Coordinates of C-alpha atoms and ligand atoms in Angstrom, one line a residue:
X29 CA 0.0 0.0 0.0
X30 CA 1.4 3.4 -0.9
X31 CA 0.9 6.2 1.6
X32 CA 0.1 9.7 0.4
X33 CA 2.7 11.8 2.1
X34 CA 1.2 14.7 4.0
X35 CA 3.4 16.7 6.4
X36 CA 2.7 19.7 8.4
X37 CA 4.4 22.6 10.0
X38 CA 2.4 23.7 13.1
X39 CA 4.0 26.8 14.7
X40 CA 2.4 28.8 17.5
X41 CA 2.3 32.3 16.0
X42 CA 4.0 34.0 19.0
X43 CA 6.7 35.7 17.1
X44 CA 9.2 35.5 14.2
X45 CA 10.6 32.1 13.2
X46 CA 14.0 31.3 14.5
X47 CA 16.4 28.9 12.8
X48 CA 15.2 26.0 14.9
X49 CA 11.6 26.1 13.9
X50 CA 12.5 27.1 10.4
X51 CA 14.5 23.9 10.2
X52 CA 11.5 21.9 11.2
X53 CA 9.5 23.6 8.5
X54 CA 12.3 22.9 6.0
X55 CA 12.4 19.2 6.7
X56 CA 8.6 18.9 6.5
X57 CA 8.6 20.8 3.2
X58 CA 11.5 18.8 1.7
X59 CA 10.0 15.5 2.7
X60 CA 6.6 16.4 1.2
X61 CA 8.3 17.6 -2.0
X62 CA 10.5 14.5 -2.3
X63 CA 7.5 12.2 -2.3
X64 CA 5.2 14.5 -4.3
X65 CA 3.1 14.9 -1.2
X66 CA 1.4 17.8 0.5
X67 CA 2.9 20.3 2.9
X68 CA 0.4 21.8 5.3
X69 CA 0.8 25.0 7.4
X70 CA -1.3 25.0 10.5
X71 CA -1.3 27.7 13.1
X72 CA -1.5 26.6 16.6
X73 CA -3.0 29.8 18.0
X74 CA -5.4 28.5 20.6
X75 CA -3.5 30.1 23.4
X76 CA -5.8 33.1 23.2
X77 CA -4.3 35.5 25.7
X78 CA -0.8 35.0 24.3
X79 CA -1.8 35.3 20.7
X80 CA -4.4 37.9 20.3
X81 CA -3.2 41.5 20.1
X82 CA -4.7 44.3 22.1
X83 CA -7.3 45.1 19.5
X84 CA -8.3 41.5 19.2
X85 CA -6.7 41.1 15.8
X86 CA -4.5 38.2 14.9
X87 CA -0.9 38.3 16.1
X88 CA 1.7 39.7 13.8
X89 CA 3.6 36.5 14.4
X90 CA 1.4 34.9 11.8
X91 CA 2.5 37.4 9.1
X92 CA 6.1 37.1 10.2
X93 CA 6.0 33.3 9.9
X94 CA 4.4 33.4 6.5
X95 CA 7.0 36.1 5.4
X96 CA 9.8 33.9 6.5
X97 CA 8.4 30.7 4.9
X98 CA 7.9 32.7 1.7
X99 CA 11.5 34.0 1.8
X100 CA 12.8 30.4 2.1
X101 CA 10.5 29.3 -0.7
X102 CA 8.6 26.9 1.5
X103 CA 5.2 27.4 0.0
X104 CA 2.5 25.4 1.8
X105 CA -0.1 23.6 -0.4
X106 CA -2.7 24.1 2.3
X107 CA -2.6 27.0 4.7
X108 CA -4.8 29.5 6.6
X109 CA -4.7 32.1 3.9
X110 CA -5.2 29.7 0.9
X111 CA -7.4 27.1 2.5
X112 CA -7.6 23.5 1.5
X113 CA -9.8 20.4 1.8
X114 CA -9.2 20.0 5.5
X115 CA -9.4 23.6 6.7
X116 CA -9.7 25.8 8.5
X117 CA -6.0 25.8 9.3
X118 CA -6.0 28.1 12.3
X119 CA -6.7 26.2 15.5
X120 CA -8.6 29.2 16.8
X121 CA -11.2 28.6 14.1
X122 CA -11.5 24.8 14.7
X123 CA -13.2 24.8 18.1
X124 CA -16.2 22.9 16.7
X125 CA -13.9 20.2 15.4
X126 CA -12.5 19.6 18.9
X127 CA -16.0 19.8 20.5
X128 CA -17.3 17.2 18.0
X129 CA -14.4 14.8 18.5
X130 CA -14.7 15.2 22.3
X131 CA -18.4 14.4 22.1
X132 CA -17.6 11.2 20.1
X133 CA -15.0 10.1 22.7
X134 CA -17.6 10.8 25.5
X135 CA -20.2 8.7 23.6
X136 CA -17.8 5.8 23.0
X137 CA -16.8 5.9 26.7
X138 CA -13.2 6.8 26.0
X139 CA -13.6 10.2 27.7
X140 CA -15.6 11.4 30.7
X141 CA -16.6 14.8 32.1
X142 CA -14.8 15.9 35.2
X143 CA -16.4 18.3 37.5
X144 CA -13.6 18.6 40.1
X145 CA -12.3 22.0 41.0
X146 CA -8.5 22.5 40.9
X147 CA -8.5 22.3 44.7
X148 CA -10.3 18.9 44.6
X149 CA -7.9 17.6 42.0
X150 CA -5.0 18.6 44.1
X151 CA -6.5 16.8 47.1
X152 CA -7.1 13.7 45.0
X153 CA -3.5 13.8 43.8
X154 CA -2.2 14.0 47.4
X155 CA -4.5 11.1 48.5
X156 CA -3.3 9.0 45.6
X157 CA 0.3 9.6 46.3
X158 CA -0.2 8.8 50.0
X159 CA -1.7 5.4 49.2
X160 CA 0.7 4.7 46.3
X161 CA -1.8 5.1 43.5
X162 CA -1.1 6.8 40.2
X163 CA -1.5 10.6 40.9
X164 CA -3.0 11.7 37.6
X165 CA -6.0 9.4 37.5
X166 CA -9.3 10.9 38.3
X167 CA -11.0 8.4 40.6
X168 CA -14.2 10.4 41.3
X169 CA -15.6 11.5 38.0
X170 CA -14.4 8.7 35.7
X171 CA -16.5 6.1 37.4
X172 CA -19.8 7.9 37.9
X173 CA -22.9 6.0 37.1
X174 CA -24.9 7.1 34.0
X175 CA -27.7 8.4 36.3
X176 CA -25.3 10.4 38.3
X177 CA -23.7 11.8 35.2
X178 CA -27.1 12.9 33.8
X179 CA -27.9 14.6 37.0
X180 CA -24.7 16.5 37.3
X181 CA -24.8 17.5 33.7
X182 CA -28.3 18.8 34.1
X183 CA -27.1 21.2 36.7
X184 CA -24.9 22.8 34.1
X185 CA -21.8 22.8 36.2
X186 CA -18.6 23.5 34.3
X187 CA -16.7 20.4 33.4
X188 CA -13.5 19.5 31.7
X189 CA -13.4 16.5 29.4
X190 CA -10.7 14.0 30.2
X191 CA -9.5 10.8 28.6
X192 CA -9.9 7.6 30.4
X193 CA -6.3 6.3 30.6
X194 CA -5.8 2.7 31.8
X195 CA -2.7 1.2 33.4
X196 CA -0.4 -0.6 31.0
X197 CA 2.2 0.2 28.4
X198 CA 1.6 2.9 25.8
X199 CA 3.9 1.9 23.0
X200 CA 4.9 4.2 20.2
X201 CA 7.5 4.3 17.6
X202 CA 9.8 7.1 16.6
X203 CA 11.5 6.6 13.3
X204 CA 14.8 7.7 14.7
X205 CA 14.7 6.4 18.2
X206 CA 12.8 3.2 17.6
X207 CA 10.1 1.8 19.9
X208 CA 9.4 3.6 23.2
X209 CA 7.0 2.9 25.9
X210 CA 5.5 4.5 29.0
X211 CA 2.9 3.3 31.4
X212 CA -0.6 4.8 31.3
X213 CA -0.3 5.3 35.1
X214 CA 2.4 7.9 34.4
X215 CA 0.2 9.8 32.0
X216 CA -2.9 10.1 34.0
X217 CA -6.4 10.9 32.7
X218 CA -5.3 13.7 30.6
X219 CA -7.5 16.7 30.0
X220 CA -8.8 17.1 26.4
X221 CA -11.0 20.1 26.8
X222 CA -10.7 22.6 29.7
X223 CA -13.8 23.6 31.7
X224 CA -13.9 26.9 29.8
X225 CA -14.3 24.9 26.5
X226 CA -10.8 25.3 25.2
X227 CA -9.0 22.2 23.8
X228 CA -5.6 21.4 25.2
X229 CA -2.6 21.3 22.9
X230 CA -2.3 17.5 22.8
X231 CA -6.0 17.1 21.9
X232 CA -6.2 19.8 19.4
X233 CA -2.9 18.8 17.6
X234 CA -4.0 15.2 17.5
X235 CA -7.5 16.0 16.2
X236 CA -5.9 18.2 13.6
X237 CA -3.3 15.7 12.5
X238 CA -6.0 13.0 12.3
X239 CA -8.5 15.1 10.4
X240 CA -5.9 16.6 8.2
X241 CA -4.7 13.1 7.3
X242 CA -1.1 13.9 8.3
X243 CA 1.1 10.9 7.4
X244 CA 4.4 12.1 9.0
X245 CA 4.9 14.3 12.0
X246 CA 8.4 15.7 11.8
X247 CA 9.0 18.0 14.8
X248 CA 11.5 18.9 17.5
X249 CA 12.6 16.4 20.1
X250 CA 11.0 18.5 22.8
X251 CA 7.6 17.1 21.7
X252 CA 8.7 13.4 22.3
X253 CA 7.0 13.4 25.7
X254 CA 3.7 14.4 24.1
X255 CA 3.7 11.5 21.7
X256 CA 2.4 8.8 24.0
X257 CA -0.5 11.1 25.0
X258 CA -1.3 11.6 21.3
X259 CA -0.9 7.8 20.8
X260 CA -3.6 7.2 23.3
X261 CA -5.9 9.5 21.4
X262 CA -5.2 7.7 18.1
X263 CA -6.1 4.5 19.9
X264 CA -9.3 6.1 21.2
X265 CA -10.2 7.3 17.7
X266 CA -9.5 3.8 16.4
X267 CA -7.1 5.0 13.7
X268 CA -3.5 4.4 12.6
X269 CA -1.2 7.1 14.0
X270 CA 1.1 8.9 11.7
X271 CA 4.9 8.2 11.6
X272 CA 6.7 10.2 14.2
X273 CA 10.1 11.7 13.6
X274 CA 11.6 13.7 16.4
X275 CA 14.6 15.7 15.4
X276 CA 17.4 16.9 17.7
X277 CA 17.5 20.5 18.9
X278 CA 19.2 23.4 17.2
X279 CA 21.2 25.4 19.7
X280 CA 22.5 29.0 19.4
X281 CA 26.1 29.3 18.4
X282 CA 28.1 28.8 21.6
X283 CA 25.2 26.8 23.2
X284 CA 22.0 27.9 24.7
X285 CA 18.4 27.8 23.5
X286 CA 17.5 29.6 20.3
X287 CA 14.1 30.6 21.5
X288 CA 15.8 32.5 24.4
X289 CA 17.7 34.5 21.9
X290 CA 14.9 35.1 19.4
X291 CA 16.1 38.5 18.4
X292 CA 19.5 37.4 17.4
X293 CA 18.5 34.4 15.4
X294 CA 15.2 35.4 13.8
X295 CA 15.2 33.9 10.3
X296 CA 14.4 37.3 8.7
X297 CA 17.5 38.9 10.1
X298 CA 19.5 36.5 7.8
X299 CA 17.4 37.8 4.9
X300 CA 18.1 41.4 5.9
X301 CA 21.8 40.7 6.2
X302 CA 21.9 39.4 2.6
X303 CA 22.1 35.6 3.0
X304 CA 21.0 33.7 -0.1
X305 CA 17.7 32.0 0.9
X306 CA 18.6 28.7 -0.9
X307 CA 21.8 28.7 1.2
X308 CA 19.8 29.1 4.4
X309 CA 17.5 26.3 3.3
X310 CA 20.5 24.2 2.4
X311 CA 22.1 24.9 5.8
X312 CA 18.9 24.3 7.8
X313 CA 18.5 21.0 6.1
X314 CA 22.0 19.9 6.8
X315 CA 21.6 20.9 10.5
X316 CA 19.6 17.6 10.6
X317 CA 21.0 15.1 8.2
X318 CA 24.1 14.5 6.2
X319 CA 24.5 13.2 2.7
X320 CA 26.0 9.8 1.9
X321 CA 28.8 11.4 -0.1
X322 CA 29.6 14.1 2.5
X323 CA 28.6 16.7 -0.1
X324 CA 27.2 19.8 1.6
X325 CA 26.2 22.2 -1.2
X326 CA 22.8 21.4 -2.6
X327 CA 20.6 23.4 -4.8
X328 CA 16.9 23.3 -4.1
X329 CA 16.0 20.5 -6.5
X330 CA 19.0 18.4 -5.5
X331 CA 18.2 18.9 -1.8
X332 CA 14.7 17.6 -2.4
X333 CA 16.2 14.6 -4.2
X334 CA 18.8 13.9 -1.6
X335 CA 17.1 14.6 1.8
X336 CA 16.9 11.4 3.8
X337 CA 15.2 11.1 7.1
X338 CA 17.1 7.9 7.9
X339 CA 20.3 9.9 7.9
X340 CA 19.2 12.4 10.6
X341 CA 21.8 12.7 13.3
X342 CA 21.1 12.0 16.9
X343 CA 22.9 14.9 18.5
X344 CA 22.0 18.5 19.0
X345 CA 23.7 20.9 16.7
X346 CA 24.9 24.5 17.1
X347 CA 24.4 27.3 14.6
X348 CA 27.5 28.0 12.6
X349 CA 27.0 31.3 10.8
X350 CA 30.3 31.1 9.1
X351 CA 29.3 27.9 7.4
X352 CA 26.0 29.4 6.5
X353 CA 27.8 32.3 4.9
X354 CA 30.1 29.9 3.0
X355 CA 27.1 28.1 1.7
X356 CA 25.6 31.5 0.7
X357 CA 28.7 32.1 -1.4
X358 CA 28.3 28.8 -3.1
X359 CA 24.7 29.5 -4.0
X360 CA 25.5 33.0 -5.1
X361 CA 28.1 31.5 -7.5
X362 CA 25.6 29.2 -9.1
X363 CA 22.9 31.9 -9.5
X364 CA 22.5 33.1 -13.0
X365 CA 23.8 36.7 -13.4
X366 CA 20.5 37.9 -14.6
X367 CA 18.7 37.0 -11.4
X368 CA 21.7 37.7 -9.1
X369 CA 21.4 41.4 -10.1
X370 CA 17.9 41.5 -8.6
X371 CA 19.2 40.2 -5.3
X372 CA 22.2 42.6 -5.4
X373 CA 20.0 45.6 -6.3
X374 CA 18.0 45.2 -3.2
X375 CA 21.2 45.8 -1.2
X376 CA 23.0 48.5 -3.3
X377 CA 23.4 52.1 -2.3
X378 CA 24.4 54.0 -5.4
X379 CA 25.4 57.2 -3.7
X380 CA 29.1 56.8 -4.6
X381 CA 28.9 55.2 -8.0
X382 CA 26.8 54.9 -11.1
X383 CA 26.0 51.8 -12.9
X384 CA 23.1 50.6 -15.0
X385 CA 21.6 47.1 -15.3
X386 CA 24.0 46.0 -18.0
X387 CA 26.9 47.0 -15.9
X388 CA 25.4 45.1 -13.0
X389 CA 24.8 42.0 -15.1
X390 CA 28.4 41.9 -16.3
X391 CA 29.6 42.5 -12.8
X392 CA 27.5 39.6 -11.5
X393 CA 29.1 37.4 -14.2
X394 CA 32.6 38.1 -13.1
X395 CA 32.5 39.1 -9.4
X396 CA 29.9 36.7 -7.9
X397 CA 32.6 34.4 -6.8
X398 CA 34.2 37.2 -4.7
X399 CA 31.0 37.6 -2.6
X400 CA 29.2 35.4 -0.1
X401 CA 26.2 37.5 1.0
X402 CA 24.2 39.7 -1.4
X403 CA 25.2 42.6 0.7
X404 CA 28.9 42.0 -0.1
X405 CA 28.2 43.4 -3.6
X406 CA 28.2 47.0 -2.2
X407 CA 31.9 47.2 -1.3
X408 CA 32.9 45.1 -4.3
X409 CA 31.1 47.3 -6.9
X410 CA 31.8 50.6 -5.1
X411 CA 35.6 49.9 -5.4
X412 CA 35.3 49.2 -9.1
X413 CA 32.7 51.6 -10.3
X414 CA 33.5 54.6 -8.0
X415 CA 35.5 57.1 -10.0
X416 CA 39.2 56.7 -9.2
X417 CA 40.8 59.9 -8.1
X418 CA 44.4 59.0 -8.8
X419 CA 45.5 61.7 -6.3
X420 CA 47.4 59.7 -3.7
X421 CA 51.1 59.9 -3.6
X422 CA 51.5 56.2 -4.0
X423 CA 49.3 56.3 -7.1
X424 CA 51.4 59.1 -8.5
X425 CA 54.6 57.2 -7.9
X426 CA 53.4 54.0 -9.5
X427 CA 51.8 55.6 -12.5
X428 CA 54.4 58.3 -12.9
X429 CA 57.1 56.1 -14.5
X430 CA 57.8 56.0 -18.2
X431 CA 57.2 52.3 -18.2
X432 CA 53.8 52.6 -16.6
X433 CA 52.7 55.2 -19.1
X434 CA 53.9 53.1 -22.0
X435 CA 52.1 50.0 -20.6
X436 CA 48.8 51.9 -20.1
X437 CA 49.1 53.5 -23.5
X438 CA 49.7 50.1 -25.2
X439 CA 46.9 48.4 -23.5
X440 CA 44.6 51.3 -24.3
X441 CA 45.5 50.7 -28.0
X442 CA 45.2 46.9 -27.8
X443 CA 41.9 46.9 -26.0
X444 CA 40.3 49.1 -28.6
X445 CA 40.4 46.1 -31.0
X446 CA 39.6 43.1 -28.9
X447 CA 36.4 41.2 -28.4
X448 CA 35.1 42.6 -25.0
X449 CA 35.1 39.3 -23.0
X450 CA 36.7 38.9 -19.6
X451 CA 38.9 36.0 -20.9
X452 CA 40.2 37.8 -24.0
X453 CA 40.8 41.0 -22.0
X454 CA 42.7 39.1 -19.4
X455 CA 44.8 37.2 -22.0
X456 CA 45.7 40.4 -23.9
X457 CA 46.7 42.1 -20.6
X458 CA 49.0 39.1 -19.8
X459 CA 50.5 39.3 -23.2
X460 CA 51.1 43.0 -22.7
X461 CA 52.7 42.3 -19.4
X462 CA 55.2 40.1 -21.2
X463 CA 56.2 42.9 -23.5
X464 CA 57.2 45.5 -20.9
X465 CA 60.3 45.9 -18.9
X466 CA 58.2 46.1 -15.7
X467 CA 57.7 43.1 -13.5
X468 CA 54.3 41.5 -13.9
X469 CA 53.3 42.7 -10.4
X470 CA 54.2 46.3 -11.3
X471 CA 52.4 46.1 -14.6
X472 CA 49.2 44.7 -13.1
X473 CA 49.2 47.2 -10.2
X474 CA 49.7 50.1 -12.6
X475 CA 46.8 49.1 -14.9
X476 CA 44.5 48.3 -12.0
X477 CA 45.2 51.6 -10.4
X478 CA 44.6 53.4 -13.7
X479 CA 41.2 51.6 -14.0
X480 CA 40.0 51.7 -10.3
X481 CA 42.4 53.7 -8.2
X482 CA 43.3 50.5 -6.3
X483 CA 46.5 48.4 -6.4
X484 CA 44.8 45.2 -5.4
X485 CA 41.6 43.7 -6.6
X486 CA 40.0 41.4 -9.1
X487 CA 41.6 40.2 -12.3
X488 CA 42.2 42.9 -14.9
X489 CA 40.2 41.2 -17.5
X490 CA 37.2 40.9 -15.1
X491 CA 37.5 44.6 -14.1
X492 CA 37.6 45.7 -17.7
X493 CA 34.7 43.4 -18.7
X494 CA 32.6 44.7 -15.8
X495 CA 33.4 48.4 -16.4
X496 CA 32.6 48.0 -20.1
X497 CA 34.6 49.1 -23.1
X498 CA 33.8 52.8 -23.1
X499 CA 34.4 53.3 -19.4
X500 CA 37.6 51.2 -19.3
X501 CA 39.2 53.0 -22.3
X502 CA 38.2 56.4 -20.9
X503 CA 39.7 55.6 -17.5
X504 CA 42.9 54.5 -19.1
X505 CA 43.0 57.7 -21.2
X506 CA 42.2 59.8 -18.1
X507 CA 45.1 58.1 -16.3
X508 CA 47.4 58.9 -19.1
X509 CA 46.3 62.5 -19.1
X510 CA 46.7 62.7 -15.3
X511 CA 50.2 61.4 -15.4
X512 CA 51.2 63.9 -18.0
X513 CA 49.6 66.8 -16.2
X514 CA 50.8 66.0 -12.7
X515 CA 54.3 65.1 -13.8
X516 CA 54.6 68.4 -15.6
X517 CA 56.9 67.0 -18.3
X518 CA 56.5 64.9 -21.4
X519 CA 57.5 61.4 -20.5
X520 CA 57.6 59.8 -23.9
Ligands
LIG624 N1 2.8 24.2 18.1 C1 3.9 23.4 18.4 C2 5.2 24.2 18.6 O1 5.2 25.3 18.0 C3 4.2 22.3 17.4 C4 3.4 21.1 17.8 C5 3.7 19.9 16.9 O2 4.5 20.0 16.0 O3 3.1 18.9 17.1 O4 6.1 23.8 19.1

């Protein structure tokens, strides 16, 4: 039998996504894509006080989550905003689903109404502990006779709905950890619906996973202790549970919980700093699993192909921003120049230099490999495209020799005739270097200064290609004029 793969990402919209929960989203998305399944976004927003804003509107966390998923390209197939066959996808809009399922469990005898006040429950717990009974079992309300139940219900007293949990092993399987078991005595008669009518997390999540036909629950290891409780509910519903995959925790760099440092690690700060989104997706994915070949750089499609839940590591991992930046550089390099310019443009401040889209595209072709983040383009392009002043003493010394002037002049002549391609320009510059009495180092420095005002920098052919023919030749000519004027005497 083939299972239709349906995964879900179920965040509480209490704030921006951090790298840890984005990693959970990434794995769920990748797994669904790999098996041509469905990726569901469900918002677990039942914690009303925490989630509703002062004016009663939905929390901004929801928009931030969607913005972050969008940036990573993790588009859900079913979601609160787009809907789907098993909606609604906000828990706050699903109260009737929880009430219906609770009614069914009451009718089948799996659940019971509990009228005890918190004080009474506390007293029961103490009594149970004193006589060595399981403390979480409700002895009073679970065993009421049907007549008694009807009577109490008729009084309209507020009641919670609790699951009847018997002694004995509750077995469940985690795809990574294998079979695990806990005794029902240790779980107690768990509350499904509070006396104010609100469903508890475990009940709501299980009703949703069941009704939304989720096949794989991929989530943080922190939820492992919830799984036996959810297992009991699947038993009570009489349905097969989904596959559970609990993944290790992502820690902040240097240790510590990510959630505690939300500001520093919010996913969108990486966008704002200029990380390539595919690199962040690549990195988040590798925080969990490693490829057979040890390869680390994967483009989106390859990642989908390669991701393998059986190769998820068992230990917690720490964020390594340097590695993420390295991966960003790899993705920048493989981005077509025509789209890289759009990414770069979003980060460029043109105050100190002028360039049009063609200049940008040529620059992206030859300078992408010198950058890691999109924001790195600023300093790279500013150095090349900013007008060189040629005023410094060092510049005057280097350019002010007879040899430098001859070299610049010759290259100016040669480059008028060549095909304007980085390789050809580089090759003709190297040929020209052979034909001077200057050392290669001196030659390249002189030409680079003439073109950009800087001694060091990218390959000459790349600079000339990026600057374009007209600008390059005019800068060389300008340098020749400058030497002549500043020097005050005819050199040739
Ligand atoms: N809402 C839960 C959280 O944000 C996720 C629950 C789950 O994945 O089952 O941690």
